[in-house]
Short mmCIF file of C-alpha atoms in Angstrom, two decimals:
data_model
loop_
_atom_site.label_atom_id
_atom_site.label_comp_id
_atom_site.label_asym_id
_atom_site.label_seq_id
_atom_site.Cartn_x
_atom_site.Cartn_y
_atom_site.Cartn_z
CA MET R 1 -0.05 0.26 -0.39
CA CYS R 2 0.80 3.74 -0.66
CA SER R 3 1.69 5.99 2.36
CA THR R 4 1.38 9.98 1.71
CA VAL R 5 4.06 11.97 4.54
CA ALA R 6 3.94 15.31 2.66
CA GLN R 7 1.04 17.11 1.29
CA GLU R 8 -0.54 15.62 -1.94
CA VAL R 9 -1.93 17.44 -4.71
CA GLU R 10 -4.12 15.29 -7.63
CA VAL R 11 -5.78 16.92 -10.55
CA VAL R 12 -8.08 14.01 -12.76
CA ALA R 13 -8.93 14.76 -16.30
CA GLU R 14 -11.88 12.35 -16.04
CA GLU R 15 -14.57 12.18 -13.60
CA GLU R 16 -13.80 13.49 -10.01
CA ILE R 17 -12.48 10.66 -7.60
CA GLN R 18 -12.13 9.65 -4.16
CA ASP R 19 -8.07 10.59 -2.86
CA CYS R 20 -5.98 8.58 -2.47
CA PRO R 21 -5.56 7.75 2.00
CA SER R 22 -3.14 9.99 3.02
CA GLU R 23 -1.88 10.70 7.06
CA THR R 24 -2.10 13.92 5.84
CA ALA R 25 -4.84 16.90 4.54
CA LYS R 26 -4.89 16.65 0.89
CA SER R 27 -6.06 19.26 -1.95
CA GLU R 28 -7.95 19.59 -4.79
CA ILE R 29 -7.65 21.41 -7.64
CA THR R 30 -9.40 21.96 -11.19
CA PRO R 31 -8.71 19.59 -14.19
CA LYS R 32 -5.81 20.30 -16.14
CA GLN R 33 -4.24 18.90 -19.04
CA ILE R 34 0.24 18.30 -18.77
CA ALA R 35 1.16 20.07 -21.33
CA SER R 36 4.95 18.23 -22.69
CA ASN R 37 7.80 20.32 -22.40
CA ASP R 38 9.20 21.91 -25.85
CA PRO R 39 11.23 24.54 -24.72
CA GLN R 40 11.97 27.41 -27.52
CA ASN R 41 15.94 28.27 -26.71
CA SER R 42 17.31 31.99 -26.95
CA THR R 43 20.91 31.31 -27.65
CA ILE R 44 23.38 33.80 -28.88
CA GLN R 45 25.59 33.07 -31.91
CA LYS R 46 29.16 34.72 -32.16
CA THR R 47 29.79 35.54 -35.76
CA ASP R 48 33.94 36.18 -35.41
CA ASP R 49 34.66 32.87 -34.85
CA ILE R 50 37.74 30.98 -34.53
CA PRO R 51 38.25 28.98 -37.42
CA SER R 52 39.68 25.84 -35.36
CA CYS R 53 37.33 25.80 -32.80
CA ALA R 54 34.01 23.84 -33.65
CA PRO R 55 30.52 25.37 -32.44
CA PRO R 56 28.63 23.26 -30.12
CA VAL R 57 26.11 21.10 -31.20
CA ILE R 58 22.38 21.32 -29.25
CA PRO R 59 21.85 17.64 -29.28
CA ILE R 60 18.08 16.96 -31.73
CA GLN R 61 14.67 15.10 -29.56
CA THR R 62 12.42 14.76 -31.54
CA ASN R 63 10.44 13.23 -28.85
CA SER R 64 8.67 15.68 -26.52
CA ASP R 65 7.51 12.26 -24.04
CA THR R 66 11.70 12.07 -23.38
CA TYR R 67 13.18 15.97 -23.51
CA ASN R 68 16.43 16.07 -21.75
CA GLY R 69 14.94 12.50 -20.12
CA ALA R 70 14.57 8.65 -20.68
CA GLU R 71 12.09 6.16 -21.98
CA ARG R 72 11.84 3.15 -19.01
CA GLU R 73 9.52 0.55 -19.28
CA LYS R 74 6.95 1.21 -17.22
CA TYR R 75 7.23 5.14 -17.72
CA SER R 76 9.32 8.25 -20.24
CA TRP R 77 10.04 10.79 -18.75
CA SER R 78 11.20 14.38 -19.48
CA GLN R 79 12.53 17.26 -17.83
CA THR R 80 13.30 21.45 -18.18
CA ILE R 81 15.62 23.36 -16.16
CA MET R 82 12.54 23.85 -13.41
CA GLU R 83 10.36 21.29 -14.17
CA LEU R 84 9.77 17.36 -14.29
CA ASP R 85 6.86 15.71 -16.46
CA VAL R 86 6.36 11.78 -16.17
CA ILE R 87 4.02 9.08 -18.24
CA VAL R 88 2.95 5.72 -16.48
CA LYS R 89 2.10 2.91 -18.49
CA LEU R 90 -1.26 1.64 -16.79
CA PRO R 91 -2.83 -1.50 -16.96
CA PRO R 92 -6.10 -2.51 -19.10
CA GLY R 93 -7.96 -2.47 -16.11
CA ILE R 94 -7.39 1.03 -15.10
CA LYS R 95 -10.65 2.38 -16.86
CA SER R 96 -10.57 5.79 -14.17
CA SER R 97 -8.90 7.58 -11.02
CA LYS R 98 -10.89 5.66 -8.59
CA ASN R 99 -8.77 2.80 -9.87
CA LEU R 100 -5.82 4.36 -8.77
CA LYS R 101 -4.20 5.49 -5.73
CA VAL R 102 -1.25 7.99 -5.98
CA ALA R 103 0.94 9.22 -3.44
CA ILE R 104 3.44 12.16 -3.81
CA ASN R 105 5.77 13.02 -1.03
CA SER R 106 8.92 15.67 -1.78
CA GLY R 107 11.07 12.51 -2.23
CA ASP R 108 9.21 9.79 -2.78
CA ILE R 109 6.24 8.21 -5.10
CA CYS R 110 4.01 5.61 -5.23
CA VAL R 111 1.83 4.67 -8.00
CA ALA R 112 -0.15 2.07 -7.07
CA CYS R 113 -3.54 -0.43 -8.23
CA VAL R 114 -6.97 0.22 -5.50
CA ASN R 115 -6.62 -3.31 -5.15
CA GLY R 116 -2.65 -3.48 -3.79
CA GLU R 117 -0.53 -3.70 -6.94
CA ILE R 118 2.00 -1.56 -7.48
CA ILE R 119 3.08 0.35 -10.63
CA ILE R 120 5.73 2.02 -9.55
CA LYS R 121 7.37 2.96 -5.46
CA ASP R 122 10.29 4.14 -5.58
CA THR R 123 13.15 7.34 -4.10
CA LEU R 124 13.46 10.18 -5.61
CA PRO R 125 17.33 11.72 -6.51
CA TYR R 126 15.90 15.27 -5.75
CA LYS R 127 13.57 17.34 -4.11
CA ILE R 128 10.19 18.13 -6.23
CA LYS R 129 7.29 20.76 -4.66
CA THR R 130 4.63 18.74 -3.54
CA ILE R 131 2.00 21.34 -3.08
CA ASP R 132 2.86 22.58 -6.83
CA SER R 133 2.43 18.71 -8.14
CA PHE R 134 -0.59 17.44 -9.90
CA TRP R 135 -1.44 14.35 -11.70
CA SER R 136 -4.25 13.10 -14.62
CA ILE R 137 -5.40 10.04 -16.07
CA SER R 138 -5.42 10.21 -20.41
CA GLU R 139 -6.09 7.47 -22.68
CA GLY R 140 -4.42 4.72 -20.26
CA ARG R 141 -1.89 6.87 -19.23
CA LEU R 142 -1.29 8.76 -15.58
CA LEU R 143 0.45 12.18 -16.24
CA MET R 144 2.19 13.58 -13.40
CA HIS R 145 3.61 17.27 -13.38
CA PHE R 146 6.45 18.08 -10.78
CA GLU R 147 7.79 21.72 -9.82
CA LYS R 148 11.78 21.05 -8.82
CA VAL R 149 13.13 22.61 -5.71
CA GLN R 150 16.34 23.36 -7.42
CA GLU R 151 17.54 24.62 -10.07
CA ARG R 152 19.34 21.71 -11.10
CA TRP R 153 19.06 19.32 -14.08
CA TRP R 154 18.88 15.13 -13.15
CA ASN R 155 20.35 12.38 -14.58
CA LYS R 156 17.46 10.10 -14.13
CA PHE R 157 13.92 10.10 -12.14
CA LEU R 158 13.75 7.75 -9.57
CA ASN R 159 17.21 5.98 -7.18
CA SER R 160 16.62 2.47 -8.85
CA GLU R 161 16.98 3.59 -12.72
CA GLU R 162 19.87 3.80 -14.95
CA PRO R 163 21.37 7.96 -15.12
CA ILE R 164 22.00 9.54 -18.21
CA ASP R 165 24.17 11.14 -19.44
CA LEU R 166 23.60 14.98 -18.80
CA SER R 167 26.20 16.28 -21.62
CA LYS R 168 23.98 14.98 -24.23
CA ILE R 169 20.75 16.51 -22.92
CA ASP R 170 19.92 20.14 -24.42
CA CYS R 171 21.04 22.39 -21.20
CA SER R 172 19.51 26.07 -22.73
CA ARG R 173 17.23 27.92 -21.41
CA PRO R 174 14.69 30.21 -23.04
CA LEU R 175 16.21 33.56 -22.02
CA ASP R 176 12.91 34.77 -20.61
CA GLU R 177 13.59 32.66 -17.99
CA LEU R 178 17.08 33.81 -16.68
CA PRO R 179 17.41 36.62 -13.28
CA GLU R 180 16.83 39.90 -14.68
CA ASP R 181 21.00 40.75 -14.65
CA HIS R 182 21.23 38.50 -16.78
CA ILE R 183 19.14 39.17 -19.17
CA ALA R 184 20.46 42.35 -19.15
CA LYS R 185 24.21 40.78 -19.53
CA VAL R 186 23.06 38.49 -22.38
CA ARG R 187 21.69 42.26 -24.35
CA GLU R 188 25.06 43.99 -23.55
CA LEU R 189 27.19 41.29 -25.07
CA GLN R 190 24.06 40.92 -28.52
CA TRP R 191 25.12 44.83 -28.25
CA ASN R 192 28.96 44.76 -28.47
CA GLN R 193 28.40 41.94 -31.43
CA GLU R 194 26.55 44.35 -33.13
CA GLN R 195 28.88 47.50 -32.63
CA LYS R 196 31.85 45.57 -33.05
CA LEU R 197 30.55 44.36 -37.13
CA ARG R 198 29.77 47.88 -37.68
CA GLY R 199 33.21 49.03 -36.13
CA LEU R 200 32.09 51.11 -33.29
CA PRO R 201 32.90 51.34 -29.78
CA THR R 202 31.79 48.29 -27.25
CA SER R 203 29.87 49.33 -24.35
CA ASP R 204 32.52 48.76 -22.26
CA GLU R 205 35.26 51.41 -24.65
CA ILE R 206 32.55 53.43 -24.57
CA ARG R 207 32.55 54.03 -20.32
CA ASN R 208 36.21 53.76 -20.35
CA MET R 209 36.04 56.88 -23.02
CA ASP R 210 33.71 58.95 -20.37
CA ILE R 211 36.53 57.60 -17.45
CA LEU R 212 39.88 59.13 -20.01
CA LYS R 213 37.21 62.31 -20.58
CA LYS R 214 36.78 62.94 -16.55
CA ALA R 215 40.50 62.78 -16.20
CA TRP R 216 41.37 64.91 -18.88
CA ASN R 217 40.00 68.26 -17.10
CA ALA R 218 40.43 66.75 -13.66
CA PRO R 219 42.80 69.18 -11.11
CA GLY R 220 45.90 68.80 -11.81
CA SER R 221 45.89 67.26 -14.81
CA PRO R 222 48.09 68.45 -17.26
CA PHE R 223 45.71 68.10 -20.86
CA LYS R 224 42.97 70.91 -18.32
CA GLY R 225 41.66 73.45 -21.13
CA LYS R 226 43.07 71.66 -24.08
CA GLU R 227 41.09 69.65 -26.76
CA PHE R 228 40.44 66.64 -25.43
CA ASP R 229 42.32 63.71 -27.82
CA PRO R 230 42.08 59.89 -26.39
CA SER R 231 45.33 58.82 -29.16
CA VAL R 232 47.67 61.67 -26.83
CA LEU R 233 46.96 59.24 -23.91
CA SER R 234 47.95 56.76 -25.51
CA LYS R 235 51.31 57.80 -26.85
CA SER R 236 51.80 58.85 -23.26
CA ASN R 237 50.99 54.80 -22.11
CA ILE R 238 53.57 54.09 -24.82
CA SER R 239 56.50 56.32 -24.12
#
């Protein structure tokens, strides 16, 4: 039998069901279809590639059910940096959620038939947010969605399964998922690249020039009162 310690959230795509027995209170939310992860990646390409270096190759993954995940005997799973989606193959006798018991905890999961037959029962390699997790049944499959506690790539969904090679997954992220300071830095890099292609100064060069202009007329400067000429400073540094 499955037991639950943490709070469990369930979503059923078909008819209303009775909650899976639990030691704690369970909340029920409205039905929701789990969307497969197919993130659109925002990448920046450098135009001044070094000939001796090959550009990185992003793995091509055509099956959204196993995107950055794997196909296993009883289930398949996919992931983004923050989410997990799992599809479990149900026995033919499971026609509705009334025939199923699902227990979701922060560190383990249990899926079983009401007669006690265990479909999946194992611990997770990392923690999930149980309050943001839900499940539904569709076309003889159990669809489960989980939110990760930490931003990280999982090399397996259950501890008992064989790990995947994380070097072969698509680790890129949509630009709008990055922190604001990271987005600003990416925008700056894009702008600097365009400036270089046009033969114009980059943001660092502009900032340095502003500093030189302030120092040019600073008290005690030998250039104070003269027309600003950065080439003079360059010659002074060389000599």
